[in-house]
Coordinates of C-alpha atoms in Angstrom, one line a residue:
M166 CA -4.8 -41.4 -45.0
K167 CA -4.4 -43.9 -42.1
L168 CA -2.7 -43.1 -38.8
R169 CA -0.5 -46.2 -39.3
E170 CA 0.8 -44.7 -42.5
L171 CA 1.6 -41.5 -40.8
L172 CA 3.5 -43.3 -38.0
A173 CA 5.4 -45.2 -40.6
D174 CA 7.0 -42.0 -41.9
T175 CA 10.5 -42.3 -40.4
E176 CA 11.4 -38.7 -41.1
L177 CA 8.5 -37.4 -39.0
R178 CA 9.4 -39.7 -36.0
L179 CA 6.0 -39.5 -34.5
E180 CA 5.4 -41.5 -31.3
R181 CA 2.1 -43.2 -30.4
L182 CA 1.2 -42.4 -26.8
V183 CA -2.4 -43.6 -26.9
G184 CA -4.2 -45.9 -29.3
T185 CA -4.6 -49.6 -30.0
E186 CA -3.5 -51.4 -33.1
E187 CA -7.1 -51.3 -34.3
A188 CA -7.3 -47.6 -33.7
L189 CA -4.3 -47.1 -36.0
E190 CA -6.4 -48.2 -38.9
R191 CA -8.5 -45.0 -38.5
E192 CA -8.4 -42.7 -41.5
F193 CA -8.2 -38.9 -41.3
R194 CA -9.3 -36.6 -44.1
S195 CA -7.6 -33.4 -43.1
V196 CA -5.2 -31.8 -40.7
M197 CA -6.1 -28.8 -38.4
S198 CA -3.7 -26.9 -36.1
T199 CA -5.4 -25.2 -33.2
D200 CA -4.7 -23.8 -29.7
L201 CA -8.3 -22.8 -29.0
P202 CA -9.7 -24.2 -25.8
D203 CA -12.8 -25.4 -27.7
P204 CA -12.2 -25.6 -31.5
S205 CA -15.3 -27.7 -32.1
R206 CA -17.1 -25.1 -34.2
Y207 CA -14.2 -25.3 -36.7
L208 CA -14.3 -29.1 -36.9
T209 CA -16.4 -31.3 -39.2
G210 CA -15.1 -34.7 -38.2
G211 CA -12.3 -37.0 -39.4
E212 CA -9.5 -34.5 -38.7
L213 CA -6.0 -35.1 -37.3
V214 CA -5.8 -32.2 -34.8
L215 CA -2.4 -30.6 -34.1
T216 CA -1.9 -28.6 -30.9
G217 CA 0.9 -26.9 -29.1
M218 CA -1.2 -27.1 -25.9
V219 CA -1.2 -23.3 -25.3
W220 CA -4.8 -23.7 -24.2
R221 CA -3.7 -25.8 -21.1
R222 CA -3.7 -23.8 -17.9
A223 CA -4.7 -26.6 -15.5
P224 CA -5.1 -30.4 -15.6
E225 CA -8.9 -30.2 -16.0
D226 CA -8.4 -28.3 -19.3
S227 CA -7.2 -31.5 -20.9
R228 CA -10.5 -33.3 -20.3
S229 CA -12.6 -30.4 -21.7
F230 CA -10.4 -30.1 -24.7
V231 CA -10.5 -33.8 -25.5
A232 CA -14.2 -33.9 -24.9
A233 CA -14.7 -31.2 -27.5
L234 CA -12.6 -33.1 -30.0
C235 CA -14.5 -36.3 -29.5
E236 CA -17.8 -34.6 -29.7
S237 CA -16.7 -33.3 -33.1
G238 CA -15.6 -36.7 -34.3
V239 CA -12.0 -36.1 -34.9
A240 CA -9.8 -39.1 -35.9
A241 CA -6.8 -38.4 -33.6
L242 CA -4.8 -35.8 -31.7
A243 CA -1.1 -34.9 -32.2
A244 CA 0.6 -32.8 -29.5
G245 CA 3.8 -31.0 -30.0
D246 CA 6.3 -30.8 -27.1
Q247 CA 8.1 -27.7 -28.3
F248 CA 7.3 -25.9 -25.0
H249 CA 6.9 -28.7 -22.5
P250 CA 6.4 -32.5 -22.6
V251 CA 2.9 -33.9 -23.2
P252 CA 1.3 -33.9 -19.7
D253 CA 0.0 -37.1 -18.1
D254 CA -3.5 -35.5 -17.8
L255 CA -3.7 -35.2 -21.5
V256 CA -2.7 -38.8 -22.0
D257 CA -5.2 -39.9 -19.4
A258 CA -8.0 -37.9 -21.0
C259 CA -7.3 -39.5 -24.4
E260 CA -7.2 -43.0 -23.0
A261 CA -10.5 -42.5 -21.2
A262 CA -12.0 -41.2 -24.5
D263 CA -10.4 -43.8 -26.7
L264 CA -8.8 -41.0 -28.8
P265 CA -5.4 -41.8 -30.4
L266 CA -2.7 -39.5 -29.2
L267 CA 0.6 -38.9 -31.0
R268 CA 3.6 -37.0 -29.9
V269 CA 5.3 -34.6 -32.4
P270 CA 9.0 -34.2 -31.7
A271 CA 10.1 -30.7 -30.7
D272 CA 12.3 -30.4 -33.8
I273 CA 9.5 -31.2 -36.2
A274 CA 7.4 -28.2 -37.1
F275 CA 3.7 -28.5 -37.6
G276 CA 4.2 -27.0 -41.0
T277 CA 6.5 -29.9 -42.0
L278 CA 3.9 -32.4 -40.9
I279 CA 1.1 -30.6 -42.7
T280 CA 3.1 -30.4 -45.9
R281 CA 3.9 -34.1 -46.0
V282 CA 0.2 -35.0 -45.3
S283 CA -0.9 -32.5 -48.0
R284 CA 0.8 -34.5 -50.7
V285 CA -1.7 -37.3 -50.0
L286 CA -4.8 -35.2 -49.0
G287 CA -4.2 -32.1 -51.1
P288 CA -6.8 -32.7 -53.9
Q289 CA -9.6 -33.2 -51.3
R290 CA -8.8 -30.3 -49.0
A291 CA -10.0 -27.2 -50.8
D292 CA -13.5 -28.7 -51.2
E293 CA -13.6 -29.7 -47.6
V294 CA -12.6 -26.1 -46.5
A295 CA -15.4 -24.7 -48.8
T296 CA -17.9 -27.0 -47.0
L297 CA -16.5 -25.9 -43.6
L298 CA -16.8 -22.2 -44.5
G299 CA -20.3 -22.7 -45.6
Q300 CA -21.1 -24.0 -42.2
H301 CA -19.3 -21.1 -40.6
R302 CA -21.7 -18.7 -42.4
D303 CA -24.6 -20.3 -40.5
L304 CA -22.8 -20.6 -37.1
A305 CA -21.2 -17.2 -36.9
D306 CA -21.1 -16.0 -33.3
P307 CA -23.3 -12.9 -33.2
D308 CA -21.5 -11.6 -30.1
A309 CA -18.0 -11.8 -31.6
E310 CA -16.3 -8.7 -33.0
A311 CA -16.7 -9.0 -36.7
A312 CA -13.0 -8.2 -37.4
D313 CA -11.8 -10.9 -34.9
W314 CA -14.2 -13.4 -36.3
L315 CA -13.0 -12.8 -39.8
A316 CA -9.4 -13.1 -38.6
E317 CA -10.2 -16.6 -37.2
V318 CA -11.8 -17.7 -40.4
L319 CA -8.8 -16.5 -42.4
R320 CA -6.5 -18.4 -40.0
L321 CA -8.6 -21.5 -40.7
V322 CA -8.1 -21.2 -44.4
H323 CA -4.4 -20.5 -44.0
S324 CA -3.8 -23.5 -41.7
R325 CA -5.8 -25.9 -43.8
L326 CA -4.6 -24.8 -47.3
E327 CA -1.3 -23.1 -46.5
L328 CA -2.8 -20.2 -48.4
G329 CA -2.1 -16.6 -47.2
C330 CA -5.2 -14.4 -47.4
A331 CA -6.4 -11.0 -46.3
V332 CA -9.5 -8.8 -46.3
L333 CA -8.9 -5.2 -47.3
G334 CA -11.2 -2.2 -47.2
P335 CA -11.5 0.0 -50.3
T336 CA -8.7 2.3 -49.2
G337 CA -6.3 -0.7 -48.8
R338 CA -6.8 -0.8 -45.0
V339 CA -6.2 -4.3 -43.6
V340 CA -9.4 -5.6 -41.9
A341 CA -8.1 -9.1 -41.2
R342 CA -5.2 -11.3 -42.5
A343 CA -3.5 -14.6 -42.0
G344 CA -0.2 -15.6 -43.5
L345 CA 0.0 -12.6 -45.8
D346 CA 1.9 -9.4 -45.3
L347 CA 1.4 -6.6 -47.8
D348 CA 3.3 -3.3 -47.8
E349 CA 1.5 0.1 -48.3
R350 CA 2.4 0.4 -52.0
H351 CA 1.1 -3.1 -52.7
R352 CA -2.1 -2.5 -50.8
E353 CA -2.8 0.7 -52.7
E354 CA -2.2 -1.2 -56.0
L355 CA -4.6 -4.0 -55.0
A356 CA -7.2 -1.4 -53.9
R357 CA -7.0 0.4 -57.3
T358 CA -7.6 -2.9 -59.1
Y359 CA -10.7 -3.5 -56.9
L360 CA -12.0 0.0 -57.3
S361 CA -11.4 0.2 -61.1
G362 CA -14.5 -1.8 -61.9
R363 CA -12.4 -4.5 -63.4
H364 CA -13.9 -8.0 -63.6
L365 CA -13.0 -10.0 -60.5
P366 CA -11.2 -12.3 -59.6
A367 CA -8.1 -10.6 -61.1
A368 CA -4.4 -11.5 -60.9
V369 CA -2.1 -8.8 -59.7
D370 CA 1.7 -9.5 -59.2
G371 CA 1.1 -13.1 -58.2
H372 CA -1.8 -12.3 -56.0
T373 CA -5.5 -12.6 -56.6
V374 CA -8.1 -9.8 -56.0
Y375 CA -11.5 -11.4 -55.2
G376 CA -14.7 -9.5 -54.8
T377 CA -17.0 -10.3 -51.9
G378 CA -20.3 -8.9 -53.0
S379 CA -20.3 -6.7 -50.0
A380 CA -20.7 -3.4 -51.9
F381 CA -24.4 -2.4 -52.4
A382 CA -24.3 1.1 -53.8
S383 CA -20.6 1.2 -54.9
R384 CA -17.4 -0.7 -54.5
V385 CA -16.1 2.3 -52.5
L386 CA -18.3 1.0 -49.6
G387 CA -17.3 -2.6 -49.9
C388 CA -14.3 -4.8 -49.1
F389 CA -12.3 -7.4 -51.0
L390 CA -10.2 -10.5 -50.5
V391 CA -6.6 -11.0 -51.5
F392 CA -5.1 -14.5 -51.9
A393 CA -1.3 -15.1 -52.0
E394 CA -1.4 -17.0 -55.3
D395 CA -2.4 -16.4 -58.9
C396 CA -6.0 -17.4 -59.7
A397 CA -4.8 -18.5 -63.2
R398 CA -3.5 -21.7 -61.5
W399 CA -6.8 -22.4 -59.7
G400 CA -9.0 -25.4 -60.3
G401 CA -12.7 -25.7 -59.5
D402 CA -12.0 -26.7 -55.8
R403 CA -10.1 -23.4 -55.2
Y404 CA -12.9 -21.3 -56.8
H405 CA -15.5 -23.2 -54.7
M406 CA -13.5 -22.4 -51.5
A407 CA -13.0 -18.7 -52.5
A408 CA -16.7 -18.3 -53.2
E409 CA -17.6 -19.6 -49.8
L410 CA -15.0 -17.5 -48.1
A411 CA -16.2 -14.4 -50.0
A412 CA -19.8 -15.0 -48.7
L413 CA -18.5 -15.3 -45.2
V414 CA -16.4 -12.1 -45.5
A415 CA -19.5 -10.2 -46.9
T416 CA -21.4 -11.3 -43.8
G417 CA -18.7 -10.0 -41.5
W418 CA -18.4 -6.7 -43.4
R419 CA -22.1 -6.1 -43.2
R420 CA -22.0 -6.7 -39.5
M421 CA -19.3 -4.1 -39.1
L422 CA -21.3 -1.6 -41.2
R423 CA -24.4 -2.3 -39.1
A424 CA -22.5 -1.7 -35.9
R425 CA -21.3 1.6 -37.2
Q426 CA -24.9 2.5 -38.2
E427 CA -26.1 1.8 -34.7
R428 CA -23.6 4.3 -33.3
R429 CA -24.5 7.1 -35.8
P430 CA -27.6 8.5 -34.0
L431 CA -25.5 10.0 -31.2
V432 CA -23.2 11.8 -33.7
E433 CA -26.2 13.0 -35.6
E434 CA -27.7 14.4 -32.4
I435 CA -24.4 16.2 -31.5
V436 CA -24.0 17.8 -34.9
Q437 CA -27.7 18.8 -35.0
R438 CA -27.5 20.4 -31.6
V439 CA -24.2 22.2 -32.4
C440 CA -25.6 23.6 -35.6
S441 CA -28.9 24.7 -34.0
G442 CA -27.0 26.8 -31.5
A443 CA -27.7 24.6 -28.4
D444 CA -25.9 25.4 -25.2
P445 CA -22.4 23.9 -25.5
A446 CA -22.5 22.7 -21.9
G447 CA -25.2 20.2 -22.8
L448 CA -22.9 18.6 -25.3
R449 CA -20.4 17.4 -22.8
P450 CA -22.1 14.1 -21.7
R451 CA -23.0 13.3 -25.3
L452 CA -19.4 13.8 -26.5
E453 CA -18.2 11.5 -23.7
V454 CA -20.6 8.8 -24.6
A455 CA -19.5 9.1 -28.3
G456 CA -15.9 8.6 -27.3
L457 CA -14.8 12.1 -28.1
P458 CA -12.5 14.0 -25.8
V459 CA -14.3 16.7 -23.9
D460 CA -11.4 19.0 -23.1
A461 CA -8.9 17.8 -25.7
S462 CA -8.4 18.8 -29.3
L463 CA -10.9 18.1 -32.1
M464 CA -11.1 18.7 -35.9
V465 CA -14.2 18.7 -38.1
V466 CA -14.1 17.0 -41.5
V467 CA -16.8 17.5 -44.1
A468 CA -17.4 15.6 -47.3
R469 CA -19.7 15.8 -50.3
L470 CA -20.0 14.3 -53.8
R471 CA -20.5 16.4 -56.9
G472 CA -20.8 15.7 -60.6
G473 CA -23.0 12.6 -60.7
E474 CA -26.6 11.8 -61.1
R475 CA -26.7 9.2 -58.3
S476 CA -29.4 9.5 -55.7
G477 CA -28.5 9.3 -52.1
S478 CA -25.1 10.8 -52.7
D479 CA -25.0 12.3 -49.2
E480 CA -25.2 8.7 -47.7
L481 CA -22.4 7.6 -50.1
A482 CA -20.3 10.5 -49.0
R483 CA -21.0 9.6 -45.4
G484 CA -19.9 6.0 -46.0
M485 CA -16.7 7.1 -47.7
L486 CA -15.9 9.6 -45.0
E487 CA -16.5 6.9 -42.3
E488 CA -14.2 4.5 -44.2
L489 CA -11.5 7.2 -44.4
L490 CA -11.7 8.1 -40.8
Q491 CA -12.9 4.9 -39.3
R492 CA -15.3 7.0 -37.3
E493 CA -19.1 7.6 -37.5
A494 CA -20.3 10.7 -39.4
A495 CA -23.5 12.6 -39.5
V496 CA -25.4 13.9 -42.5
Y497 CA -26.2 17.6 -42.2
A498 CA -27.6 19.8 -45.0
G499 CA -26.6 17.3 -47.7
E500 CA -23.0 16.9 -46.4
A501 CA -21.3 14.3 -44.3
V502 CA -19.8 15.7 -41.1
A503 CA -17.4 14.0 -38.7
L504 CA -15.8 15.1 -35.4
V505 CA -12.2 13.7 -35.1
P506 CA -9.9 13.7 -32.1
V507 CA -6.4 14.9 -32.9
A508 CA -3.2 15.2 -30.9
A509 CA -2.2 18.7 -29.9
E510 CA 1.2 20.0 -30.9
G511 CA 4.0 18.5 -28.9
V512 CA 2.1 15.2 -28.1
P513 CA 4.5 12.3 -28.6
D514 CA 3.8 9.8 -31.4
E515 CA 3.3 7.0 -28.9
D516 CA 0.2 8.8 -27.5
R517 CA -1.5 9.1 -30.9
Q518 CA -3.5 5.9 -30.4
Q519 CA -5.4 7.5 -27.5
R520 CA -5.5 11.1 -28.7
G521 CA -5.5 10.7 -32.5
D522 CA -3.3 11.8 -35.3
H523 CA -1.5 15.1 -35.4
P524 CA -3.6 17.5 -37.5
A525 CA -1.0 17.8 -40.3
A526 CA -0.6 14.0 -40.5
L527 CA -4.4 13.5 -40.5
V528 CA -4.8 15.9 -43.4
S529 CA -1.9 14.3 -45.4
R530 CA -3.3 10.8 -44.9
L531 CA -6.8 11.9 -45.9
R532 CA -5.5 13.5 -49.1
Q533 CA -3.7 10.3 -50.1
E534 CA -6.4 7.8 -49.2
A535 CA -9.2 10.0 -50.7
S536 CA -7.3 10.2 -53.9
G537 CA -7.2 6.4 -54.1
L538 CA -10.8 5.9 -53.0
A539 CA -12.1 8.3 -55.6
C540 CA -10.9 6.0 -58.3
G541 CA -14.2 4.0 -57.8
L542 CA -16.5 7.1 -58.3
G543 CA -16.6 7.3 -62.1
T544 CA -17.5 10.8 -63.1
E545 CA -18.2 12.0 -59.5
R546 CA -15.9 14.1 -57.4
L547 CA -15.1 13.7 -53.7
L548 CA -14.8 17.0 -52.0
L549 CA -13.5 17.4 -48.5
G550 CA -12.9 20.3 -46.1
T551 CA -11.2 20.4 -42.7
S552 CA -11.4 22.9 -39.9
G553 CA -8.7 24.1 -37.6
V554 CA -8.2 22.5 -34.2
V555 CA -10.6 23.4 -31.5
A556 CA -10.5 22.6 -27.8
G557 CA -13.7 21.2 -26.3
E558 CA -17.3 21.6 -27.2
S559 CA -17.5 25.4 -27.2
G560 CA -15.6 25.7 -30.5
L561 CA -17.5 23.1 -32.5
R562 CA -20.0 25.4 -34.1
G563 CA -17.3 27.5 -35.7
A564 CA -15.3 24.4 -36.6
I565 CA -18.3 22.9 -38.5
D566 CA -18.9 26.1 -40.4
E567 CA -15.2 26.4 -41.2
A568 CA -15.0 22.8 -42.6
R569 CA -18.2 23.3 -44.6
H570 CA -16.8 26.4 -46.2
A571 CA -13.6 24.6 -46.9
C572 CA -15.5 21.8 -48.5
R573 CA -17.3 24.2 -50.8
L574 CA -14.0 25.8 -51.8
S575 CA -12.8 22.3 -52.9
E576 CA -15.4 22.4 -55.6
L577 CA -13.5 25.2 -57.3
R578 CA -10.3 23.2 -57.6
A579 CA -9.3 20.6 -60.1
G580 CA -9.1 16.9 -59.2
Q581 CA -11.4 14.0 -58.6
A582 CA -10.6 14.0 -54.8
V583 CA -9.9 17.5 -53.4
L584 CA -9.3 18.4 -49.8
T585 CA -9.2 22.0 -48.7
G586 CA -7.9 22.9 -45.2
H587 CA -9.0 25.8 -43.0
E588 CA -5.7 27.7 -43.8
D589 CA -7.0 28.3 -47.4
L590 CA -10.1 30.2 -46.1
A591 CA -8.1 33.4 -45.9
S592 CA -7.6 33.6 -49.6
H593 CA -9.7 35.0 -52.5
M594 CA -11.1 31.5 -53.0
M595 CA -13.2 32.0 -49.9
L596 CA -15.0 34.9 -51.6
L597 CA -15.5 32.9 -54.8
A598 CA -17.0 30.0 -52.8
A599 CA -19.8 32.2 -51.7
V600 CA -20.8 33.2 -55.2
P601 CA -23.6 31.1 -56.9
D602 CA -22.5 28.6 -59.5
D603 CA -24.3 30.3 -62.4
V604 CA -22.7 33.6 -61.6
R605 CA -19.2 32.0 -61.4
Q606 CA -19.6 30.3 -64.7
S607 CA -21.0 33.4 -66.4
F608 CA -18.0 35.5 -65.1
R609 CA -15.5 32.9 -66.4
E610 CA -17.1 32.7 -69.8
R611 CA -17.2 36.5 -70.1
V612 CA -13.6 36.9 -69.2
L613 CA -11.9 33.8 -70.8
G614 CA -14.5 32.7 -73.3
P615 CA -13.0 34.5 -76.4
V616 CA -9.5 33.2 -75.7
L617 CA -10.8 29.7 -75.1
A618 CA -12.8 29.8 -78.4
Y619 CA -9.8 31.1 -80.3
D620 CA -7.5 28.3 -79.1
E621 CA -10.1 25.7 -79.9
A622 CA -10.7 27.0 -83.4
H623 CA -7.1 27.6 -84.3
G624 CA -5.2 25.1 -82.2
G625 CA -3.5 28.1 -80.5
S626 CA -1.6 28.5 -77.2
L627 CA -3.1 31.7 -76.0
V628 CA -4.6 30.2 -72.8
P629 CA -1.4 28.7 -71.5
T630 CA 0.5 31.9 -72.5
L631 CA -2.0 34.0 -70.5
R632 CA -1.7 31.7 -67.5
A633 CA 2.1 31.8 -67.6
F634 CA 2.0 35.6 -67.9
L635 CA -0.1 35.9 -64.8
D636 CA 2.0 33.4 -62.9
S637 CA 5.1 35.5 -63.8
S638 CA 3.4 38.6 -62.3
G639 CA 3.5 40.3 -65.7
S640 CA 7.2 40.0 -66.2
W641 CA 8.0 39.7 -69.9
T642 CA 11.5 38.3 -69.4
K643 CA 10.5 35.7 -66.9
C644 CA 7.4 34.6 -68.8
A645 CA 9.3 34.3 -72.1
R646 CA 12.0 32.2 -70.4
E647 CA 9.4 29.9 -68.8
L648 CA 7.7 29.4 -72.2
H649 CA 10.9 29.2 -74.2
L650 CA 9.7 32.0 -76.4
H651 CA 11.3 35.2 -77.8
V652 CA 10.0 38.2 -76.0
N653 CA 8.6 39.6 -79.3
T654 CA 6.6 36.4 -79.8
L655 CA 5.2 36.7 -76.3
R656 CA 4.3 40.4 -76.9
Y657 CA 2.4 39.4 -80.1
R658 CA 0.4 36.7 -78.2
I659 CA -0.5 39.1 -75.3
Q660 CA -1.6 41.7 -77.8
R661 CA -3.8 39.2 -79.5
I662 CA -5.4 38.3 -76.1
E663 CA -6.1 41.9 -75.4
Q664 CA -7.7 42.3 -78.9
L665 CA -10.0 39.3 -78.3
T666 CA -11.1 40.3 -74.8
G667 CA -11.0 44.1 -74.9
R668 CA -8.8 44.1 -71.8
D669 CA -5.5 45.6 -71.0
L670 CA -3.0 43.3 -69.2
G671 CA -1.0 46.3 -68.1
R672 CA -3.9 47.2 -65.8
I673 CA -4.0 45.4 -62.4
D674 CA -7.8 45.1 -62.3
D675 CA -7.9 43.4 -65.7
R676 CA -5.1 41.0 -64.5
V677 CA -7.1 40.2 -61.4
D678 CA -10.2 39.4 -63.4
F679 CA -8.2 37.0 -65.5
Y680 CA -6.6 35.4 -62.4
L681 CA -10.0 34.9 -60.8
A682 CA -11.4 33.5 -64.0
F683 CA -8.6 30.9 -64.0
S684 CA -9.4 30.1 -60.4
L685 CA -12.9 29.0 -61.5
T686 CA -11.7 26.3 -63.9

């Protein structure tokens, strides 16, 4: 599209400030909006650059900005005067560089201009963005924070294609976004689609879930892209752009994981020293370097995986725990261990960013997010345990032991993702957790085996009847009411259970055995 054609659009009312008649014959291939002081690394040449001049702090800024544009080979510059008139120093810089300069009236939004130009340039733009993203992959700034860098890239896609997009972690956590707001329910639904193993890209409620190839061992350690349009309407140019963006996102995600891995050794050392009984006083400087409050409140969270044949499950558990907590974890005795700052009781919500979540809020969030994350585990189970709150380094040894016991107790409970808190350690489950697996299973089979076999062979209901009887504390009336049975029918079933097992449900010790056996399912 030629600059002359753009100026001829009477609805836009653009004004030429710099540029000869010959310069108006220049063609531009795309439009980019930017307020970066030096946007050259996002330019490929031939663009019409739109700017609100936020980058300008002093007159000399105009010369450096225009120089960067000319070095990149842009076609022209259009400046909006929404905030202040186009300054003379910008006009002078463009005249000296022979760069056409247009003024965009204050009442014309950049989005309006971009939309009108898109009608002409639209078919070419997605392929051009894909090419630009491919160059970004090679030119990524190694010193930039990966999340900030990804956000810049997404803003580029949004500004060029008017396409909202976001990068989400496996829990639905927003890593970066541009032009796309997703509520918690929607993020959870998109994360479940990603973790389900479904072929990607996949359309979900008018959005597209797009894999990034960032997950090596499992999708639970990767991230994914969300686009604010249905991929069913995509052509080849959109798929090309999405593939290039996914490759860029994968690069950024791996940089974030590497940065986390580089911070792990200090946490590993702290956990090892705590568990080996080292003097707590020697932990203080290490905790400070690790960003953990020395005299404030801490909790310990432990995670492990059970039920699969995957090798390296301790590293996978560590990766999942780190994603849940956004904090480095150590591996100790086959379990992932993380030290988490928490806010003490009475700390206002506005102080949580510095001191951490309140303990109850942390446990609640972990339960919810772990449940969603476990969808990507297949047959494996994610087991979690949390300690009580301790103050400073002196209580860490007991907190780690407490969280490890709680994690083992989670194995006795039903569910693919189970979190047990320290408050559960005072129950009979604590005793069961210390019993070897084979002994627990043998006890359960000896006590419940005949009843389970009878129900399986006859399609009976003795097992749920027995469970309801125990939950009713042996009350015939209450149990019959809960099961919608006549009391005589209930008595017949209980008698049959006693005949099969040789036990007497009128005896407290036999009832306890049944109760413990059910606890092992």
